[in-house]
């Protein structure tokens, strides 16, 4: 079935042209394009907080005309960018997809590796032949991979983000392309995993020096006050990622590239449903610096609302919104700026993670009478251990991890889970215990996941995420498109439900390790019979009773309760 006689294809095309059914009947009335928008660091409460201020056609396209799940939380502890993006498109947590962090210490390579790094590939689009990126660390496949399998490659799948991990991991193994930027220059790049040179349209985009119009700009709020400037720092080579990346101009830049990709790759005009994953990175770059409650973050969200409205209008002109499904979520939230939370008498503080690592290393050096870097990296609240140092002190993995965990507790963390413990599935049968089981990965050598007190941030400037608490786990989850029944759904939802729901509606297999639930309560009338048992009234409108639709009983809330898949 992989190849068909040319005459058959011609006949089919003629038939489609005559019936006027065009694309839709070529693939069972599925959408021509699915766009998954991931906002990097966007908390679930923002959509409510600014509800009265959103304009027409941006977030409100999803809030007023789509299915909006207000209580969507990650059910794991390692709320970082790489795991979050992997989770959304694999429909699995780290114990399924393997991506535990943005970076970890690799004991074999004796080096810190990043989640999407791949020495077997090279960067494409910048000179120098530096190592590139690929999804090779993923232990599960993605929604795009399943779409590719189901259509024998006819669907096209692309990822776009300022960060490689946010582009490569969600796009998956079979993606046609994943693009991100060279941090110094802002040029769009990819890796030899996908292709050996940029497509002409992308090369033309870079050659047209479009980065220049984003530099030396003032970002102003609605009153005309200058919030930030994108003037490169004098004497420094312009670092596009930091300078432009922490303003809404970065979203304009990404969306400009996304429009070009859609146009030149003719997304939505192929023989099968195409998929674009667009991760908007600027929110995270700014959010770490100023915190979620600052006027700048509000202005960033307002700008994004207008930018999305413009992008959705483009999709309407280019493909027709009736032929597009849109899903919106985020890879994680963020803690309030400790200074702001402490002012409200919450027990919030910045603590120096780097000093903590030095203290732990000197304590262990004294204990084993053998000075060494026992903890190679402390990306608070996670410690990456150095097996060589422990081996020299004749300490095995379980003991080493327990020693480091105890040291973390002495440094102020509430508890800890070790890699060897999680590998055995040894965690208390509690909501928190389950979050840590979901955070386990066989990748990353020896490690200890510390359980931090809430509102404690592991570095001295700004704020962070990477905890199991709601400020980090609560993210938006909203869908727009023909199958969805517009409404606000306060039922239990998780980011893993995104891939499961879209796969079901596309009529394809869910990704290999998906544990997501199909969000049946949000599906439009053809599915009403199914919905009627799930708290919808006669008109198919959801009843707002906060019910959790997972099976009830002693296992509710555990992995097994999510069904036999
Ligand atoms: Zn992120």
XYZ file of C-alpha atoms and ligand atoms in Angstrom:
566
model
C 0.000 0.000 0.000
C 3.006 2.314 0.158
C 2.867 3.198 -3.520
C -0.146 3.472 -5.771
C -0.278 3.446 -9.525
C -0.133 6.970 -10.865
C -3.416 6.482 -12.716
C -5.201 5.722 -9.467
C -3.905 8.904 -7.869
C -4.906 10.953 -10.895
C -8.327 9.365 -10.805
C -8.692 10.149 -7.131
C -7.643 13.752 -7.653
C -10.123 14.113 -10.503
C -12.833 12.603 -8.351
C -12.083 15.015 -5.520
C -12.106 17.961 -7.893
C -15.456 16.907 -9.365
C -17.164 16.313 -6.048
C -15.863 19.595 -4.712
C -15.113 17.779 -1.522
C -11.531 18.818 -2.037
C -9.275 17.949 0.774
C -11.681 16.813 3.410
C -12.740 13.540 1.840
C -9.150 12.662 1.104
C -8.623 12.060 4.770
C -11.973 11.319 6.324
C -12.977 14.916 6.978
C -10.042 15.432 9.298
C -8.664 18.942 9.652
C -6.138 20.161 7.122
C -3.889 21.472 9.851
C -3.541 20.982 13.602
C -1.620 23.732 15.397
C -0.415 23.046 18.925
C 0.642 26.272 20.622
C 2.831 25.825 23.691
C 3.559 28.970 25.670
C 6.833 28.563 27.517
C 6.084 29.346 31.182
C 2.416 30.351 31.158
C 0.405 29.616 34.251
C -3.154 28.315 34.099
C -4.489 31.246 36.115
C -3.398 33.949 33.654
C -6.278 33.259 31.271
C -8.736 33.933 34.120
C -6.767 36.784 35.642
C -6.832 38.864 32.476
C -10.117 37.551 31.081
C -11.764 40.992 31.011
C -8.800 42.470 29.180
C -8.389 40.033 26.291
C -9.412 41.431 22.923
C -11.331 39.643 20.190
C -9.849 36.763 18.274
C -6.783 35.964 20.384
C -7.107 33.917 23.569
C -10.849 34.520 23.352
C -11.045 32.447 20.187
C -10.277 29.511 22.482
C -12.055 30.814 25.605
C -15.326 31.868 23.936
C -15.459 29.544 20.941
C -13.403 26.598 22.125
C -13.193 24.123 24.978
C -11.224 25.587 27.876
C -10.034 23.303 30.698
C -9.358 25.501 33.703
C -7.954 22.807 35.998
C -5.148 21.245 34.000
C -2.111 20.254 36.077
C 1.057 18.297 35.339
C 1.125 15.202 37.514
C 4.878 15.128 37.989
C 7.502 17.075 39.905
C 10.088 17.938 37.249
C 8.257 20.907 35.725
C 10.949 22.034 33.285
C 10.882 22.998 29.612
C 12.204 19.820 27.988
C 10.017 17.411 30.011
C 6.955 19.650 29.572
C 7.238 19.818 25.800
C 7.883 16.064 25.629
C 4.875 15.389 27.877
C 2.428 17.423 25.811
C 3.082 15.572 22.556
C 3.857 12.081 23.885
C 0.875 12.067 26.248
C 3.203 10.555 28.841
C 5.186 11.772 31.820
C 8.925 11.356 32.297
C 8.530 7.704 33.364
C 7.156 7.170 29.850
C 9.125 9.569 27.607
C 12.391 9.611 29.551
C 13.076 13.360 29.427
C 13.770 14.231 33.055
C 15.321 17.704 32.806
C 16.728 20.283 30.417
C 20.263 19.119 31.188
C 21.834 16.332 33.192
C 25.244 14.914 34.037
C 26.075 12.004 31.729
C 28.448 9.628 33.592
C 29.516 7.879 30.354
C 30.406 11.097 28.537
C 31.574 12.720 31.769
C 29.842 15.887 30.677
C 26.627 17.803 31.104
C 24.320 17.011 28.197
C 21.174 18.843 27.141
C 17.959 16.958 26.413
C 18.051 17.450 22.635
C 21.854 17.392 22.139
C 22.984 14.812 19.592
C 26.703 14.496 18.774
C 25.835 12.404 15.741
C 24.296 15.478 14.091
C 25.515 18.951 13.192
C 23.825 22.333 13.266
C 22.528 23.559 9.929
C 22.188 27.271 9.183
C 25.211 28.569 11.076
C 28.848 28.098 10.133
C 31.130 26.046 12.358
C 29.707 22.546 12.242
C 28.793 22.520 15.952
C 26.949 19.444 17.286
C 23.261 19.531 16.458
C 20.051 18.304 18.044
C 17.617 15.445 17.611
C 14.873 13.682 19.562
C 17.142 10.647 20.147
C 16.743 10.801 23.943
C 12.961 10.357 23.729
C 11.869 6.910 24.919
C 8.344 7.298 23.501
C 6.938 8.527 20.218
C 4.784 11.610 19.667
C 1.438 12.592 18.200
C 3.241 13.684 15.041
C 4.965 10.305 14.768
C 1.616 8.523 14.996
C 0.157 10.876 12.384
C 3.099 10.066 10.129
C 2.613 6.324 10.677
C -1.132 6.505 10.055
C -0.686 8.383 6.781
C 2.499 6.614 5.713
C 4.360 9.890 5.773
C 1.792 11.991 3.941
C 1.178 14.258 6.924
C 3.836 16.904 7.416
C 5.033 17.674 10.938
C 7.076 20.700 12.037
C 8.286 22.255 15.282
C 9.251 25.899 15.873
C 10.655 27.546 19.025
C 13.493 29.838 20.043
C 14.896 26.852 22.041
C 16.025 23.604 20.421
C 14.469 21.362 23.101
C 11.086 23.066 22.699
C 11.128 22.504 18.945
C 12.777 19.095 18.566
C 11.220 17.034 21.383
C 7.514 17.755 20.732
C 7.956 17.373 16.964
C 9.196 13.788 17.445
C 11.248 11.311 15.422
C 9.485 11.476 12.086
C 9.144 15.260 11.864
C 9.873 16.931 8.539
C 11.615 19.766 10.293
C 12.308 21.459 13.596
C 13.624 24.998 13.711
C 15.083 27.113 16.492
C 17.429 30.091 16.644
C 21.134 30.652 16.971
C 21.194 32.557 20.270
C 23.860 35.049 19.260
C 22.495 36.130 15.889
C 18.835 35.085 15.943
C 19.269 33.148 12.667
C 16.887 30.213 12.264
C 18.706 26.899 12.370
C 18.051 23.163 12.333
C 20.220 20.040 12.397
C 21.436 17.374 9.994
C 18.950 15.029 11.679
C 16.343 16.714 9.479
C 18.286 17.989 6.475
C 21.749 19.008 5.314
C 20.900 22.581 4.393
C 18.143 25.018 5.165
C 15.238 25.057 2.725
C 15.467 28.034 0.384
C 12.641 29.927 2.087
C 14.380 29.662 5.485
C 17.747 30.651 4.028
C 16.060 33.627 2.341
C 14.447 34.534 5.667
C 17.855 34.615 7.358
C 19.522 36.385 4.430
C 16.930 39.169 4.470
C 18.381 40.322 7.830
C 14.983 40.427 9.471
C 16.559 40.294 12.898
C 17.619 43.903 12.420
C 14.110 45.260 12.624
C 13.730 43.656 16.067
C 16.889 45.240 17.461
C 17.107 48.823 18.769
C 13.374 48.884 19.487
C 11.562 50.157 22.554
C 8.890 47.917 24.007
C 6.214 50.215 25.445
C 3.136 49.524 27.551
C -0.318 50.848 26.652
C 0.514 54.183 28.379
C 3.602 54.604 26.247
C 6.069 53.860 29.056
C 9.200 52.084 27.851
C 9.347 48.676 29.551
C 12.443 47.331 27.874
C 14.714 48.113 24.971
C 16.265 45.716 22.478
C 19.360 47.827 22.058
C 22.352 45.449 22.102
C 24.646 46.129 25.036
C 27.562 48.362 24.040
C 30.752 46.436 23.444
C 29.011 43.068 23.447
C 28.136 41.126 20.341
C 24.378 41.300 20.160
C 22.854 38.357 21.955
C 19.544 38.164 20.151
C 18.107 35.500 22.454
C 18.506 37.545 25.642
C 17.926 41.022 24.268
C 14.962 40.398 21.967
C 13.905 37.169 23.692
C 12.672 38.917 26.816
C 10.244 41.152 24.892
C 7.092 40.486 22.839
C 9.160 41.259 19.745
C 10.481 37.692 20.021
C 6.954 36.354 19.557
C 6.530 38.559 16.481
C 9.782 37.145 15.161
C 8.701 33.542 15.779
C 5.246 34.100 14.308
C 6.786 35.734 11.242
C 8.863 32.607 10.715
C 5.833 30.370 11.343
C 3.843 32.225 8.672
C 6.653 31.708 6.183
C 6.872 28.014 7.031
C 3.118 27.549 6.602
C 3.180 29.432 3.311
C 6.239 27.866 1.715
C 5.741 24.335 3.035
C 2.085 24.663 2.019
C 0.867 23.358 5.353
C -2.821 22.531 5.234
C -2.664 21.921 1.494
C -1.374 18.381 1.420
C -3.050 15.004 1.055
C -3.367 14.497 4.823
C -3.608 16.416 8.081
C -0.468 18.413 8.843
C 0.789 19.258 12.325
C 2.656 22.352 13.516
C 3.940 22.679 17.068
C 4.718 26.292 17.864
C 6.390 26.990 21.200
C 6.505 30.674 22.148
C 9.623 31.090 24.264
C 9.663 34.796 25.209
C 7.344 34.447 28.204
C 9.868 32.204 29.925
C 12.907 34.336 29.176
C 11.232 37.397 30.700
C 9.310 35.519 33.400
C 12.444 34.218 35.132
C 13.714 37.775 35.468
C 10.649 39.687 36.640
C 8.190 37.105 38.025
C 4.609 36.315 37.063
C 2.915 39.254 38.802
C 4.963 42.062 37.321
C 3.456 44.703 34.999
C 5.891 43.526 32.324
C 4.453 40.003 32.327
C 0.964 41.428 32.083
C 2.039 43.567 29.139
C 3.698 40.508 27.572
C 0.441 38.535 27.911
C -1.583 41.399 26.414
C 0.826 41.620 23.493
C 0.632 37.864 22.992
C -3.158 38.085 22.862
C -2.926 40.511 19.919
C -0.150 38.484 18.289
C -2.198 35.293 18.480
C -5.224 37.119 17.075
C -3.118 38.133 14.089
C -1.794 34.611 13.666
C -5.275 33.043 13.847
C -6.461 35.570 11.261
C -3.594 34.485 9.039
C -4.613 30.825 9.470
C -8.154 31.829 8.530
C -7.033 33.534 5.323
C -4.492 30.895 4.417
C -6.314 27.664 5.238
C -9.720 28.603 6.640
C -10.321 28.279 10.376
C -13.003 25.674 9.678
C -10.188 23.424 8.473
C -7.889 24.009 11.428
C -7.826 22.663 14.963
C -5.882 24.632 17.548
C -4.690 23.380 20.920
C -3.119 25.667 23.521
C -1.111 24.741 26.603
C 2.151 25.472 28.401
C 5.192 23.466 29.443
C 5.075 24.621 33.094
C 4.080 27.561 35.272
C 6.347 29.556 37.577
C 6.738 30.497 41.241
C 5.877 34.003 42.346
C 8.921 36.228 42.675
C 10.059 35.361 46.241
C 10.315 39.044 47.160
C 6.708 39.613 46.066
C 5.404 36.531 47.911
C 7.403 37.356 51.055
C 5.861 40.840 51.066
C 2.515 39.057 51.506
C 4.000 37.065 54.422
C 4.318 33.814 52.503
C 7.411 31.786 53.497
C 9.229 32.632 50.271
C 12.939 33.139 49.657
C 15.745 32.900 47.145
C 18.406 30.408 48.212
C 21.844 29.926 46.585
C 21.775 26.507 44.861
C 25.408 26.830 43.760
C 26.601 27.393 47.346
C 24.452 24.436 48.446
C 26.358 22.206 46.024
C 29.720 23.409 47.366
C 28.586 22.769 50.955
C 27.379 19.245 50.147
C 30.634 18.450 48.354
C 32.800 19.658 51.230
C 30.663 17.730 53.742
C 30.954 14.496 51.725
C 34.666 15.107 51.085
C 35.230 15.302 54.831
C 33.071 12.274 55.548
C 34.824 10.027 53.024
C 38.259 11.593 53.724
C 38.525 12.001 49.983
C 38.041 15.437 48.434
C 35.982 15.262 45.232
C 33.058 16.752 43.348
C 30.483 14.211 44.546
C 27.627 16.348 43.244
C 28.468 17.467 39.705
C 25.513 19.802 39.302
C 22.722 21.057 41.519
C 19.903 22.344 39.387
C 17.755 23.083 42.422
C 15.990 20.991 43.618
C 17.698 18.183 41.630
C 21.228 16.923 42.335
C 23.250 15.133 39.622
C 25.826 12.811 41.160
C 29.323 11.863 40.071
C 29.539 8.033 40.130
C 33.335 8.118 39.638
C 33.850 10.117 42.829
C 31.624 7.790 44.859
C 33.308 4.709 43.334
C 36.683 6.051 44.467
C 35.192 6.324 47.983
C 33.762 2.780 47.612
C 30.153 3.976 47.952
C 27.461 2.292 45.864
C 24.601 4.078 44.110
C 21.791 3.629 46.680
C 24.074 4.754 49.523
C 25.486 7.665 47.509
C 22.029 8.915 46.607
C 20.838 8.578 50.197
C 23.862 10.528 51.446
C 23.192 13.336 48.982
C 19.469 13.287 49.792
C 20.208 13.663 53.497
C 22.588 16.501 52.734
C 19.853 18.193 50.722
C 17.502 17.859 53.696
C 20.120 19.402 55.970
C 20.304 22.258 53.458
C 16.574 22.913 53.873
C 14.746 20.614 51.444
C 11.721 18.827 52.858
C 12.402 15.334 51.536
C 14.043 13.552 48.619
C 13.573 10.694 46.177
C 16.567 8.820 44.787
C 16.932 7.384 41.301
C 17.418 3.841 42.610
C 14.335 4.196 44.834
C 12.124 5.438 41.978
C 13.439 2.706 39.681
C 12.042 0.176 42.158
C 8.712 2.025 42.189
C 9.312 2.710 45.855
C 7.290 5.801 46.743
C 4.446 6.348 49.203
C 0.937 5.869 47.837
C 0.162 9.572 47.963
C -0.494 12.237 45.345
C 3.029 13.557 45.920
C 4.584 10.080 45.765
C 2.904 9.489 42.406
C 4.281 12.778 41.071
C 7.803 11.566 41.824
C 7.177 8.130 40.272
C 6.060 10.005 37.154
C 9.359 11.951 37.258
C 11.578 8.861 37.020
C 13.819 8.310 34.019
C 16.530 5.716 33.352
C 18.467 8.548 31.651
C 20.642 10.921 33.606
C 22.963 8.648 35.594
C 22.722 8.871 39.383
C 20.436 11.591 40.689
C 18.371 12.761 43.639
C 15.120 14.669 43.259
C 14.836 16.984 46.256
C 11.396 18.020 47.478
C 11.696 21.759 48.065
C 9.525 23.776 50.425
C 6.993 25.768 48.369
C 7.964 29.325 47.348
C 11.700 28.648 47.742
C 13.657 29.436 44.584
C 17.086 27.898 44.071
C 19.058 30.890 42.837
C 19.502 34.455 44.003
C 18.013 36.499 41.155
C 14.465 36.262 39.821
C 12.247 33.205 40.041
C 12.002 29.642 38.745
C 9.931 26.489 38.234
C 10.757 22.743 38.729
C 8.563 21.863 41.716
C 5.457 19.652 42.134
C 3.375 22.627 43.359
C 0.390 24.157 41.601
C 2.184 27.365 40.650
C 4.426 25.159 38.484
C 1.952 22.426 37.463
C -1.139 24.494 36.590
C -1.218 25.317 32.873
C -3.873 26.229 30.307
C -5.418 23.509 28.167
C -7.799 24.717 25.492
C -8.962 23.480 22.106
C -10.548 25.213 19.163
C -12.032 23.399 16.186
C -15.004 21.587 14.751
C -15.093 18.594 17.162
C -15.068 20.704 20.318
C -18.098 21.868 22.245
C -17.442 25.449 23.337
C -17.426 25.843 27.080
C -15.463 26.231 30.280
C -14.654 22.809 31.690
C -13.669 22.608 35.337
C -13.213 18.857 35.220
C -9.876 17.200 35.979
C -7.479 17.482 33.046
C -3.774 16.943 32.526
C -1.347 17.964 29.782
C -1.088 14.277 28.788
C -4.743 14.490 27.721
C -3.857 16.785 24.805
C -2.204 14.086 22.673
C -4.737 11.414 23.670
C -7.676 13.634 22.742
C -6.247 14.807 19.420
C -5.199 11.247 18.490
C -8.696 9.956 19.173
C -10.324 12.701 17.127
C -7.849 12.180 14.275
C -8.676 8.485 14.302
C -5.079 7.423 14.883
C -3.219 5.582 17.624
C -2.268 7.584 20.651
C 1.513 7.905 21.108
C 3.223 4.719 22.344
C 3.319 5.621 26.051
C 0.231 7.825 26.244
C -1.622 7.690 29.552
C -3.867 10.622 28.632
C -7.635 10.647 28.897
C -9.811 11.539 25.886
C -11.610 14.670 27.065
C -15.023 13.402 26.002
C -16.962 15.992 27.988
C -15.736 18.668 25.560
C -16.696 16.918 22.359
C -19.419 18.299 20.113
C -22.966 16.872 19.718
C -22.202 13.825 17.526
C -20.611 12.440 20.660
C -23.380 13.592 22.981
C -24.536 10.085 23.802
C -21.114 9.448 25.236
C -21.040 12.790 26.952
C -24.436 12.455 28.585
C -23.025 10.239 31.277
C -20.295 12.761 31.933
C -22.095 15.729 33.369
C -23.468 17.470 30.274
C -27.002 18.790 30.237
C -29.557 18.204 27.446
C -28.024 20.912 25.280
C -24.623 19.300 25.494
C -23.354 22.022 27.790
C -21.026 20.925 30.548
C -22.290 20.980 34.075
C -19.877 22.800 36.309
C -19.573 20.583 39.305
C -15.835 20.038 39.415
C -16.252 16.279 39.110
C -13.260 14.168 38.404
C -14.244 11.688 35.734
C -11.493 9.222 36.379
C -12.637 5.871 37.720
C -13.476 6.038 41.388
C -12.158 3.739 44.054
C -8.940 3.142 45.903
C -6.810 3.545 42.782
C -8.292 6.892 41.749
C -5.423 9.262 41.258
C -2.890 6.565 40.554
C -1.438 5.707 37.176
C -3.512 2.550 36.970
C -6.723 4.493 37.445
C -6.051 6.161 34.130
C -7.235 3.032 32.338
C -5.891 -0.139 30.856
C -3.788 1.625 28.213
Zn 9.845 26.262 29.772
